[in-house]
mmCIF file of C-alpha atoms and ligand atoms in Angstrom:
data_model
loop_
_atom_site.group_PDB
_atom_site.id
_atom_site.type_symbol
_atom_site.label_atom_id
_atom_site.label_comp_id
_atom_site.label_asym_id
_atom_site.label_seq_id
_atom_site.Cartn_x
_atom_site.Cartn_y
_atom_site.Cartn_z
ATOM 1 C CA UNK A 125 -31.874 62.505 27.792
ATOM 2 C CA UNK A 126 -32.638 65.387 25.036
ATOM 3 C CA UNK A 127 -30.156 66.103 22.889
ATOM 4 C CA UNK A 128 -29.991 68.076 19.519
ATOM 5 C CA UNK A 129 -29.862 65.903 16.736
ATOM 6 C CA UNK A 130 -28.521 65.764 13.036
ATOM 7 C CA UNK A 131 -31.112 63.515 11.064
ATOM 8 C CA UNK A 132 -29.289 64.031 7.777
ATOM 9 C CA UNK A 133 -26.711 65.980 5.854
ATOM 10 C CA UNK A 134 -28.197 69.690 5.011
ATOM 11 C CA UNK A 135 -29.481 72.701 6.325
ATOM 12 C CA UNK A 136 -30.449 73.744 9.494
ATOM 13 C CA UNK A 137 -33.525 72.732 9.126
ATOM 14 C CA UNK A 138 -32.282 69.249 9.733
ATOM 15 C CA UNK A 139 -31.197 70.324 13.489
ATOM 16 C CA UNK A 140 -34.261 69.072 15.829
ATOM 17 C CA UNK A 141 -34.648 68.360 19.783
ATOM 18 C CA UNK A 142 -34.573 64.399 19.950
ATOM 19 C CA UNK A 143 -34.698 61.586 23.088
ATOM 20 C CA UNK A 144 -31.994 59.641 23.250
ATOM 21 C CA UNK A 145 -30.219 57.036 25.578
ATOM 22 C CA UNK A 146 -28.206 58.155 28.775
ATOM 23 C CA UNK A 147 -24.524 57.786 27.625
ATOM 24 C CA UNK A 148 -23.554 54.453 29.235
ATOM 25 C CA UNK A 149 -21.444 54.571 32.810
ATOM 26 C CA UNK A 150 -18.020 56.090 31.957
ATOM 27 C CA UNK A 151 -15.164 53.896 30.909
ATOM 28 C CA UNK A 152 -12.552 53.568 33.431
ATOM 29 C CA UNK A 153 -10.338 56.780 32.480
ATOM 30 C CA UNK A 154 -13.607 58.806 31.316
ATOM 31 C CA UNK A 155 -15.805 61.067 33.063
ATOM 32 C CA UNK A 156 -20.027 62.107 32.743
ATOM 33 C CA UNK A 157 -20.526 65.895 32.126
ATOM 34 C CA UNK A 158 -23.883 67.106 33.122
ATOM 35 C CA UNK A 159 -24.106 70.093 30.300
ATOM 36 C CA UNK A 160 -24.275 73.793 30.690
ATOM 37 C CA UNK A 161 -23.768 74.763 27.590
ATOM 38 C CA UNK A 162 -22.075 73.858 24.374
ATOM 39 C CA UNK A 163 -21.446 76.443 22.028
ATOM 40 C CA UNK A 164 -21.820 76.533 18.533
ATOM 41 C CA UNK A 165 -18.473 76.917 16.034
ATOM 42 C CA UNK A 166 -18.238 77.357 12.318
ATOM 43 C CA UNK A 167 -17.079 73.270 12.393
ATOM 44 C CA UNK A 168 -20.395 72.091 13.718
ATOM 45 C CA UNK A 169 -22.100 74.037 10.185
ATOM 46 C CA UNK A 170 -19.777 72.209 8.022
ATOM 47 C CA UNK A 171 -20.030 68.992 9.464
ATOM 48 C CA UNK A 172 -24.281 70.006 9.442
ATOM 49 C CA UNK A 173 -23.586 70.519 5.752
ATOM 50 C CA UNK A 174 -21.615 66.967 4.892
ATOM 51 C CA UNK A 175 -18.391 69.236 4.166
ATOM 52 C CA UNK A 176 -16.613 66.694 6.466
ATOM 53 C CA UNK A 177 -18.981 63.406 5.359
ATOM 54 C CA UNK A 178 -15.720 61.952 3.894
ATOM 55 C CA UNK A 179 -13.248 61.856 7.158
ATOM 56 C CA UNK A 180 -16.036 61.620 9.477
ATOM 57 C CA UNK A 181 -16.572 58.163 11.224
ATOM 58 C CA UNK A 182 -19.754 58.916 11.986
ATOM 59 C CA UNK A 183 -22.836 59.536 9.780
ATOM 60 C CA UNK A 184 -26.038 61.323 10.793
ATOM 61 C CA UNK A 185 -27.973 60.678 12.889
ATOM 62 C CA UNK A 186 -25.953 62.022 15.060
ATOM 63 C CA UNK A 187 -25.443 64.549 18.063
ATOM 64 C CA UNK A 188 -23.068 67.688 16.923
ATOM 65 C CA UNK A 189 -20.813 69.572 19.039
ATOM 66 C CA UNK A 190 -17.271 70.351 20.192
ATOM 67 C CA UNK A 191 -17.307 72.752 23.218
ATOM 68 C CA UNK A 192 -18.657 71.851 26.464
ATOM 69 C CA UNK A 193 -18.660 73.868 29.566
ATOM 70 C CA UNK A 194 -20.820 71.433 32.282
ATOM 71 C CA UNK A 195 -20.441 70.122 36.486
ATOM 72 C CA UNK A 196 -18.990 66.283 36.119
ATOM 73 C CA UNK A 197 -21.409 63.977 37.166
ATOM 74 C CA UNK A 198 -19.688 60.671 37.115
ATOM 75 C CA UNK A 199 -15.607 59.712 36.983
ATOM 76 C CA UNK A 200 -14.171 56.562 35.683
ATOM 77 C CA UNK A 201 -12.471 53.933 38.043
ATOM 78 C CA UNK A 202 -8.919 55.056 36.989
ATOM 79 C CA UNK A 203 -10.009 58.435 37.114
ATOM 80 C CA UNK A 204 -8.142 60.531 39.964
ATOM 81 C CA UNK A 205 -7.768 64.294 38.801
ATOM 82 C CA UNK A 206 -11.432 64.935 38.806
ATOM 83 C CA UNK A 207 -13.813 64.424 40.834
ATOM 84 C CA UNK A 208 -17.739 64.211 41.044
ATOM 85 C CA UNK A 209 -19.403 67.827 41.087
ATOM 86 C CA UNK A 210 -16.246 69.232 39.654
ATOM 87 C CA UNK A 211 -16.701 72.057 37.131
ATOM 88 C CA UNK A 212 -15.213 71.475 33.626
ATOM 89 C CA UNK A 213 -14.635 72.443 30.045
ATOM 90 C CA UNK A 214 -13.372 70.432 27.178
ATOM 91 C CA UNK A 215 -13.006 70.386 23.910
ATOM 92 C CA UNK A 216 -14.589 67.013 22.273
ATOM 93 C CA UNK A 217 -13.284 66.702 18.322
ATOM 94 C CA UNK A 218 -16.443 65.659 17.368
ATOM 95 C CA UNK A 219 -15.941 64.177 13.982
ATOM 96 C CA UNK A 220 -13.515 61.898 15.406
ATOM 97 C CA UNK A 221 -14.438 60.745 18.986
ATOM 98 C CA UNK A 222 -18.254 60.600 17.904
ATOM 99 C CA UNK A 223 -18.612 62.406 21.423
ATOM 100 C CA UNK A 224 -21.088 65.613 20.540
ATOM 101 C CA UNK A 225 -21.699 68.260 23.234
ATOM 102 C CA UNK A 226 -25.189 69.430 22.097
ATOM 103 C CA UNK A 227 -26.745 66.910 24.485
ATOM 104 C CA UNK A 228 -27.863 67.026 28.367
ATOM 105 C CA UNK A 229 -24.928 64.564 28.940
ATOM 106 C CA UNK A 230 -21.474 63.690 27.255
ATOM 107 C CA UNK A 231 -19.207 61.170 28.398
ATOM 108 C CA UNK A 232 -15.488 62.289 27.240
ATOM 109 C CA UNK A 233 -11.921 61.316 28.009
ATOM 110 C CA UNK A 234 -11.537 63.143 31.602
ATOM 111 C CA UNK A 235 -7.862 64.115 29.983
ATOM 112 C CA UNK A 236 -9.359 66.299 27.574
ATOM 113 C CA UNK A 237 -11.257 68.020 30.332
ATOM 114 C CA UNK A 238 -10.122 71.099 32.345
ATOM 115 C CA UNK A 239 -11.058 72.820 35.164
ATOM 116 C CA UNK A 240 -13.186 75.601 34.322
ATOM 117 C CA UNK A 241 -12.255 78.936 34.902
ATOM 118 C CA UNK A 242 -14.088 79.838 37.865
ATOM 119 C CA UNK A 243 -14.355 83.632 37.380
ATOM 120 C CA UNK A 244 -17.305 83.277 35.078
ATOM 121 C CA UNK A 245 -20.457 81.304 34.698
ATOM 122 C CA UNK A 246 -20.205 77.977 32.931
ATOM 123 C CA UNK A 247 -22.543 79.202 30.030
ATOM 124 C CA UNK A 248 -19.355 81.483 29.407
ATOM 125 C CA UNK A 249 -17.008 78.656 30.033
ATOM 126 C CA UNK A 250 -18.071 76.812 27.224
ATOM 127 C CA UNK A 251 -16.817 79.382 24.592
ATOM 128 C CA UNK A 252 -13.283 78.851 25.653
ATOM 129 C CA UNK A 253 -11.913 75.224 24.616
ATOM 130 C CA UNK A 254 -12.098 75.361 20.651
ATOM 131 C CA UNK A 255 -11.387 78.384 19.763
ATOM 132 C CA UNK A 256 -8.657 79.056 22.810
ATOM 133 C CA UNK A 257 -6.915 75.950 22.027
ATOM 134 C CA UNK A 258 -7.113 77.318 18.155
ATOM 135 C CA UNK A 259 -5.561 80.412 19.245
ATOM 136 C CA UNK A 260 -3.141 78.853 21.740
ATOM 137 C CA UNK A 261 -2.145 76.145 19.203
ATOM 138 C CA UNK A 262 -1.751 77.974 16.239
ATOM 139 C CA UNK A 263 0.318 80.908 18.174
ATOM 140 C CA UNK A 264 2.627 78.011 19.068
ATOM 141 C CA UNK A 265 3.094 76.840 15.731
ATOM 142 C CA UNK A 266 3.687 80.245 14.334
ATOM 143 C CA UNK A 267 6.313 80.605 17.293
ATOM 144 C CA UNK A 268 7.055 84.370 16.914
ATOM 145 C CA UNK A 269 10.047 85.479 19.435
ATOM 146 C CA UNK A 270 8.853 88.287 21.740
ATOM 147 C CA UNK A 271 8.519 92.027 20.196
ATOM 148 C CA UNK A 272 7.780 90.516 16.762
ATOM 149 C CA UNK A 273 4.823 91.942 14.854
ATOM 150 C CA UNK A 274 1.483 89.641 14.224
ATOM 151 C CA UNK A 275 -1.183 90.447 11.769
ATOM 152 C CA UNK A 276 -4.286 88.709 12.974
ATOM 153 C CA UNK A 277 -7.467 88.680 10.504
ATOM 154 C CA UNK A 278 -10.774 88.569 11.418
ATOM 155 C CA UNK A 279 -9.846 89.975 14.615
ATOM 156 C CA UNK A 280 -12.815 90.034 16.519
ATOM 157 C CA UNK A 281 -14.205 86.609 15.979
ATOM 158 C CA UNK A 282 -13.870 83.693 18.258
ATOM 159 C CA UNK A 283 -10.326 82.874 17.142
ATOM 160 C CA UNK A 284 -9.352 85.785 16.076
ATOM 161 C CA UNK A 285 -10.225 87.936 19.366
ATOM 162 C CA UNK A 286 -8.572 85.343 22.075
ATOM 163 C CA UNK A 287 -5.819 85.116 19.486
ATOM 164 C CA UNK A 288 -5.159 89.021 19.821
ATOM 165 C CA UNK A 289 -5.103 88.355 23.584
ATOM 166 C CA UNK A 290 -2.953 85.465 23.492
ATOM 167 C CA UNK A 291 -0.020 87.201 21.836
ATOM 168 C CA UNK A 292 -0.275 90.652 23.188
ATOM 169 C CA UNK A 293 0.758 88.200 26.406
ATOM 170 C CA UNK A 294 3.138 86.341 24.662
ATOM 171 C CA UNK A 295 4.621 90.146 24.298
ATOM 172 C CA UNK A 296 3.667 90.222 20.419
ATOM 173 C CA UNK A 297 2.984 93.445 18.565
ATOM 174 C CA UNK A 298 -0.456 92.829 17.033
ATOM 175 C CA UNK A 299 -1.714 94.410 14.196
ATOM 176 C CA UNK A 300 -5.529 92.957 13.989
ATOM 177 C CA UNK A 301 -7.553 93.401 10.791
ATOM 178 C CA UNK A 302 -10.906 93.549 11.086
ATOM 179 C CA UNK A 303 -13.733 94.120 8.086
ATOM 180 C CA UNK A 304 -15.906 96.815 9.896
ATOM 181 C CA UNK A 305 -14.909 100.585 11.213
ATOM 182 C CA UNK A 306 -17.045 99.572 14.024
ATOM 183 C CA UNK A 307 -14.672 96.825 15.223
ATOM 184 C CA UNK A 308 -12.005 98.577 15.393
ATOM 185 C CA UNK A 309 -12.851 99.755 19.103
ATOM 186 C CA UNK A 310 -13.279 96.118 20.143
ATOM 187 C CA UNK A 311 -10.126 94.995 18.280
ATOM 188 C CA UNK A 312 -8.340 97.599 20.495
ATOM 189 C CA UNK A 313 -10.035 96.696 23.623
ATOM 190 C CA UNK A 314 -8.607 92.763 23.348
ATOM 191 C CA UNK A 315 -5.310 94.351 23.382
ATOM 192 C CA UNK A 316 -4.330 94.967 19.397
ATOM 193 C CA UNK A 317 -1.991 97.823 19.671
ATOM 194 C CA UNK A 318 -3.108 98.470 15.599
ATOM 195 C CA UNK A 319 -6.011 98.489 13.889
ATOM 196 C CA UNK A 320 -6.261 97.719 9.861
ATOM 197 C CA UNK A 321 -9.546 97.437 7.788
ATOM 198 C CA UNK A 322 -7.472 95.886 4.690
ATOM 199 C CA UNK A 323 -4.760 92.930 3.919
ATOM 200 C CA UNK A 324 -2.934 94.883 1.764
ATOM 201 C CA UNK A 325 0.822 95.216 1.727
ATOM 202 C CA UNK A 326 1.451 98.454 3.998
ATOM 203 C CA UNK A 327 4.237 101.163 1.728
ATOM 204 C CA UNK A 328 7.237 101.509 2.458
ATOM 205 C CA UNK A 329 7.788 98.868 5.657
ATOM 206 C CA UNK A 330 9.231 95.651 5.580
ATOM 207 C CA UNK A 331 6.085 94.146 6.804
ATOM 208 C CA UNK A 332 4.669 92.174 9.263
ATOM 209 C CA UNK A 333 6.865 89.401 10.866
ATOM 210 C CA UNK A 334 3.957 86.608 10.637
ATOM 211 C CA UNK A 335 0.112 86.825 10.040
ATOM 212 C CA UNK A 336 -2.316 84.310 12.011
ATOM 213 C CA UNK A 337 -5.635 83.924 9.406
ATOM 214 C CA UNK A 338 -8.375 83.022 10.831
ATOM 215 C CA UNK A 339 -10.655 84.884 7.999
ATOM 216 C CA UNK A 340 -9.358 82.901 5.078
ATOM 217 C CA UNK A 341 -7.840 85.660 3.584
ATOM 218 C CA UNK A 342 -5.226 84.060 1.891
ATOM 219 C CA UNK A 343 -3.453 87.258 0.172
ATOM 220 C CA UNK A 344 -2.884 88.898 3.540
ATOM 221 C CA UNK A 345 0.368 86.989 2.923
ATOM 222 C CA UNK A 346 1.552 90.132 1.106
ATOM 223 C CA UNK A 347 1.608 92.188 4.410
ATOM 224 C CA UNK A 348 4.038 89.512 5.571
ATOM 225 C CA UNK A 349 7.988 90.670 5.371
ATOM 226 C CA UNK A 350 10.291 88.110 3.288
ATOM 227 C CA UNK A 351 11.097 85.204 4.981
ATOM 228 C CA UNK A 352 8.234 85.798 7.806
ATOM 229 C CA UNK A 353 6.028 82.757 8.828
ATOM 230 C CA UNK A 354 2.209 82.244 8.186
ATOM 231 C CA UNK A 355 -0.526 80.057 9.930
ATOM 232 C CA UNK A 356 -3.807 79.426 8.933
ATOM 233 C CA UNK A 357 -6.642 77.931 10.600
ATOM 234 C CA UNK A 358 -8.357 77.633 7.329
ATOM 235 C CA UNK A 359 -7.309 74.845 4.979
ATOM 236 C CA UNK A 360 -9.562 75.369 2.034
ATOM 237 C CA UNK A 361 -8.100 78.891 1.923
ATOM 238 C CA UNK A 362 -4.323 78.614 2.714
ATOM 239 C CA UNK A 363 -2.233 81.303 0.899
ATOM 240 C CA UNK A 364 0.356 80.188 -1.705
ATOM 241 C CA UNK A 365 4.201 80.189 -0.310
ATOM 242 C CA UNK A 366 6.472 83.303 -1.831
ATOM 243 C CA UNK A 367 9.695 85.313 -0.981
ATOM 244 C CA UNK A 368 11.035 82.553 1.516
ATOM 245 C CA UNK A 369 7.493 82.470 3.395
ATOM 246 C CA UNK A 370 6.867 79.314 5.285
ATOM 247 C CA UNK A 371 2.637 79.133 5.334
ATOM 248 C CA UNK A 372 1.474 76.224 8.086
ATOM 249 C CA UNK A 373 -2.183 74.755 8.426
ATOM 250 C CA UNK A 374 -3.168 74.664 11.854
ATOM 251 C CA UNK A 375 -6.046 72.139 12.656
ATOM 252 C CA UNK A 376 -7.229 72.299 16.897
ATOM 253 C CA UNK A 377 -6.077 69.268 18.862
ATOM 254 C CA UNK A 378 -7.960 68.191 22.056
ATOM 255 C CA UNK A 379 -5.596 68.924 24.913
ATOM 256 C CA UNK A 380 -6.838 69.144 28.594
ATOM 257 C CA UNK A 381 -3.639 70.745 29.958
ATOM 258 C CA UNK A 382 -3.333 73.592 27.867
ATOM 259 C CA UNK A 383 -7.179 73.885 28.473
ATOM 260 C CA UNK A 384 -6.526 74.272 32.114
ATOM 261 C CA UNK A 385 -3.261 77.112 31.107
ATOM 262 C CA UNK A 386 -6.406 78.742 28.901
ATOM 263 C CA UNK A 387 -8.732 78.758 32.249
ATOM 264 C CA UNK A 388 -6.193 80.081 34.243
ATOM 265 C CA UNK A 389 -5.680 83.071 32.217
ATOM 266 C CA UNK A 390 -9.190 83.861 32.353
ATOM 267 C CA UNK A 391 -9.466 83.881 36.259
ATOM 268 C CA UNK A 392 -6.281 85.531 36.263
ATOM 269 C CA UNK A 393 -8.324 88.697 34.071
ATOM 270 C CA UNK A 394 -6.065 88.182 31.798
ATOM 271 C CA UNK A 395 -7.999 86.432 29.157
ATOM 272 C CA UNK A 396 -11.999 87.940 28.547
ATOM 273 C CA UNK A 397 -14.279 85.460 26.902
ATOM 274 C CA UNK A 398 -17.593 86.998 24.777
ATOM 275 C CA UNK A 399 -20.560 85.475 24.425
ATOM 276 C CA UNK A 400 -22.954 87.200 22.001
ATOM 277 C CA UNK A 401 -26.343 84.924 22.793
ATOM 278 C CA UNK A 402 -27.414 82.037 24.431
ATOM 279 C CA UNK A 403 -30.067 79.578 22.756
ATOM 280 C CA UNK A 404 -32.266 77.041 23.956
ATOM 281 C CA UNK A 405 -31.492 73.276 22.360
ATOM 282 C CA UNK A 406 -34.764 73.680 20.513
ATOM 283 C CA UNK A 407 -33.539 76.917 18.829
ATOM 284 C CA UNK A 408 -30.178 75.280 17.331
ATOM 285 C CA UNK A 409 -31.383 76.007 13.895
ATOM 286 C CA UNK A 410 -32.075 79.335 15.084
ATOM 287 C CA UNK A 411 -28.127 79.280 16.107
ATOM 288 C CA UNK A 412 -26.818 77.775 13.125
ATOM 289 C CA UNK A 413 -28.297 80.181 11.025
ATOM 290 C CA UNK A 414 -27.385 83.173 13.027
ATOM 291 C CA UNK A 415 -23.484 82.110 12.647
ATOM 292 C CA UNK A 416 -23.840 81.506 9.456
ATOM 293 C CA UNK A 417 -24.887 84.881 8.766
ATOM 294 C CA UNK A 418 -21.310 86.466 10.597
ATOM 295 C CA UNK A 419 -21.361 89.919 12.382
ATOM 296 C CA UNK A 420 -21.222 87.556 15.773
ATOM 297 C CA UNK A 421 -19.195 89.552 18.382
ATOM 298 C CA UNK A 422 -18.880 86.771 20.961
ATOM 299 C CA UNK A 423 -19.683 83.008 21.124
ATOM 300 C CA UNK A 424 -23.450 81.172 20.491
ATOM 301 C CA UNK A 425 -24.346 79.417 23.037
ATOM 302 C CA UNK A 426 -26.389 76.453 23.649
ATOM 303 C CA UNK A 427 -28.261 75.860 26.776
ATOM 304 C CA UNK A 428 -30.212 72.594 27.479
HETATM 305 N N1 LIG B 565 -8.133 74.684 11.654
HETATM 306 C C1 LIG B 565 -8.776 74.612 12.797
HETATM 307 O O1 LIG B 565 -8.466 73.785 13.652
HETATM 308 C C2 LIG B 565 -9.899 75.576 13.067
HETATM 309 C C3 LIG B 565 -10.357 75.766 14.371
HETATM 310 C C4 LIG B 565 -11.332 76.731 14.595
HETATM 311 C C5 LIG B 565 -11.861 77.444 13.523
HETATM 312 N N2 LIG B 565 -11.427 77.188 12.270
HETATM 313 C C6 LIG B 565 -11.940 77.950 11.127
HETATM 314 O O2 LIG B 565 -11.474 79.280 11.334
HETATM 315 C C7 LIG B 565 -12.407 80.217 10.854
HETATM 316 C C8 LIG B 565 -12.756 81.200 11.970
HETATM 317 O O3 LIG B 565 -13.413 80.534 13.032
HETATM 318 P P1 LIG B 565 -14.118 81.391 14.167
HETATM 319 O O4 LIG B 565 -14.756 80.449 15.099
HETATM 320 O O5 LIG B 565 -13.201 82.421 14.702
HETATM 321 O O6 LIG B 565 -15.272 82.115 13.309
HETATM 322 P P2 LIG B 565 -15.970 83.512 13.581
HETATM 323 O O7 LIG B 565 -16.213 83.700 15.045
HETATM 324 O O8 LIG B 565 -17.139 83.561 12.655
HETATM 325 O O9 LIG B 565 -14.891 84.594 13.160
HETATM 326 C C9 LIG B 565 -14.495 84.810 11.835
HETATM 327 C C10 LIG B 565 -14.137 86.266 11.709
HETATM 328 O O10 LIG B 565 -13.580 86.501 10.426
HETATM 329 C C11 LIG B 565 -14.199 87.655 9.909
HETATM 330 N N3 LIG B 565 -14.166 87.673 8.450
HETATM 331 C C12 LIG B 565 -14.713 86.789 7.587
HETATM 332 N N4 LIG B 565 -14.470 87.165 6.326
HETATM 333 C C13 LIG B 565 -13.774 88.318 6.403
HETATM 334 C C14 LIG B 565 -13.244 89.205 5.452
HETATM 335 N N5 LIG B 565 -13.408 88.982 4.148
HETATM 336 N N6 LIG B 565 -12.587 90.295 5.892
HETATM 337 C C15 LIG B 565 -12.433 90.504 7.209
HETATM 338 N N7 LIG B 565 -12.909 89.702 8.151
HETATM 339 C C16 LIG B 565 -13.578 88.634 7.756
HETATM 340 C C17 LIG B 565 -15.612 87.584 10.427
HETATM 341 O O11 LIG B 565 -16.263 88.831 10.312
HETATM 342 P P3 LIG B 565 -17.871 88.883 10.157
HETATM 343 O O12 LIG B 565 -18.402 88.295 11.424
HETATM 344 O O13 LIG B 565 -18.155 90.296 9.972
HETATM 345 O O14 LIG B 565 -18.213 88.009 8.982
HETATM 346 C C18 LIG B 565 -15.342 87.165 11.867
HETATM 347 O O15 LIG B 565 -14.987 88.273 12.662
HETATM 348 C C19 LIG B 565 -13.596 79.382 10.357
HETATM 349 O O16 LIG B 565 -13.430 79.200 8.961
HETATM 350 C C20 LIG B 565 -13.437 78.052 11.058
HETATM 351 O O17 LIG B 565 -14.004 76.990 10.336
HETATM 352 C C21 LIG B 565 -10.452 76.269 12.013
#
């Protein structure tokens, strides 16, 4: 099968369109995914990089690739909740399973897989399961009761803009920061009920009752109120604890059922997924180097 291959550590430049073996019939609780699309996510350029070299099992060469959106092609003998032609997405943590998505065929864990939503094509599909279950998971751990005010940054990026649309349903206020004037309209349109172009502590109000950053901005932990809660999605830029503020790393965890929760919002309407290009395997570099760039409304997609 093709696949897009890592040959070594480095730029994108190292990203090229390879041959190799069919993944093995599944295991007996595993199912084959015949890919769609995998998209491309700001973890896949680190571990590109070597950022993650030293808590990686794996070494190149090697296949990339969390998010898969595909039709199941296979099922495991203990395998009983899918079934052969199903549609599915799932979220594959890469680094650790050694299962990459940027290849014609994965074989994953069917209970990391979900249903995928079936309101929208499966090239769509596949920019759901890492960032929703970001979103989702960090929302959870920030645990905000109902009519409490969120500050999300970077508001209209993958995390960032389900994020907005996750709490506006948990019956958050959000307050979404985004960096351009431009955004703001979009930041609206996923449900913010406030727009801000800065992090900095508003006058005169107690603040915000939590802040989700998923822009590494770590002093937007001065908009937060004493005593108000903080999650970050990322590590290297987590904000310093003051005035009684608890600050929580979130790191994604595979988990097929809250997929399927994610999937169901979307065919409900209630969730919109973006997708801002689609790329052919051989163009990965071409990918890699557009998200590195930012000013990506919508996921990067790649198509077989
Ligand atoms: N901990 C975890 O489990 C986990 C999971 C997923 C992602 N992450 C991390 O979370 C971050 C976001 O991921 P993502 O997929 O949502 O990336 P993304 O789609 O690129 O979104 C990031 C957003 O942040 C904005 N931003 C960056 N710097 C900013 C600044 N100084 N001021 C305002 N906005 C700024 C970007 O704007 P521009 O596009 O204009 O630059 C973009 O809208 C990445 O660092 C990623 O590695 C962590």
């Amino acid at each position: 099968m093709r696949a897009v291959v890592l040959d070594a550590y480095g730029g994108p430049e190292h990203l090229a369109v390879a041959h190799v073996p069919e993944p093995a019939a599944p295991q007996a609780n595993a199912v084959l995914i015949s890919v769609t699309a995998a998209a491309v996510n700001p973890v896949d350029l680190q571990t590109r990089a070597g950022l993650h070299a030293g808590h990686s099992r794996l070494q190149p060469p090697m296949i990339l690739g969390w998010d898969v959106a595909g039709s199941v092609v296979a099922v495991g003998d203990d395998v009983t909740a899918v079934r052969v032609g199903d549609r599915v997405v799932a979220m594959s943590a890469q680094m650790a399973t050694g299962r990459g998505t940027y290849a014609e065929t994965v074989a994953l864990p069917a209970d990391i897989t979900a249903p995928a939503p079936a309101s929208v094509p499966l090239t769509t599909a596949a920019g759901l399961p890492l960032a929703g279950l970001t979103a989702q998971q960090a929302l959870d751990t920030l645990d905000l009761p109902q009519g409490a005010t969120l500050l999300v940054t970077g508001a209209v990026g993958s995390v960032g803009g389900l994020a907005v649309q996750l709490a506006r349903l948990r019956g958050l206020r959000v307050v979404a920061q985004v960096r351009h004037t431009a955004d703001a309209e979009e930041a609206l349109a996923l449900g913010a009920h406030e727009v801000t172009l800065t992090v900095e502590p508003a006058s005169g109000g107690p603040g915000v009752d939590g802040l989700l950053d998923t822009a590494g901005l770590p002093r937007a932990i001065g908009t937060v109120r004493d005593g108000g809660r903080v999650v970050s999605i990322v590590p290297t830029r987590r904000p310093v604890e003051e005035r009684g503020i608890t600050v929580t790393v979130s790191h994604v965890e595979q988990d097929g059922e809250r997929l399927a929760e994610l999937s169901a919002l979307v065919d409900r309407g209630a969730l919109r997924l973006r997708t801002a290009k689609e790329y052919g395997f051989g163009e990965a570099a071409e990918a890699h180097r557009a998200l590195a760039e930012g000013g990506m409304r919508g996921k990067l997609l790649l198509v077989p």
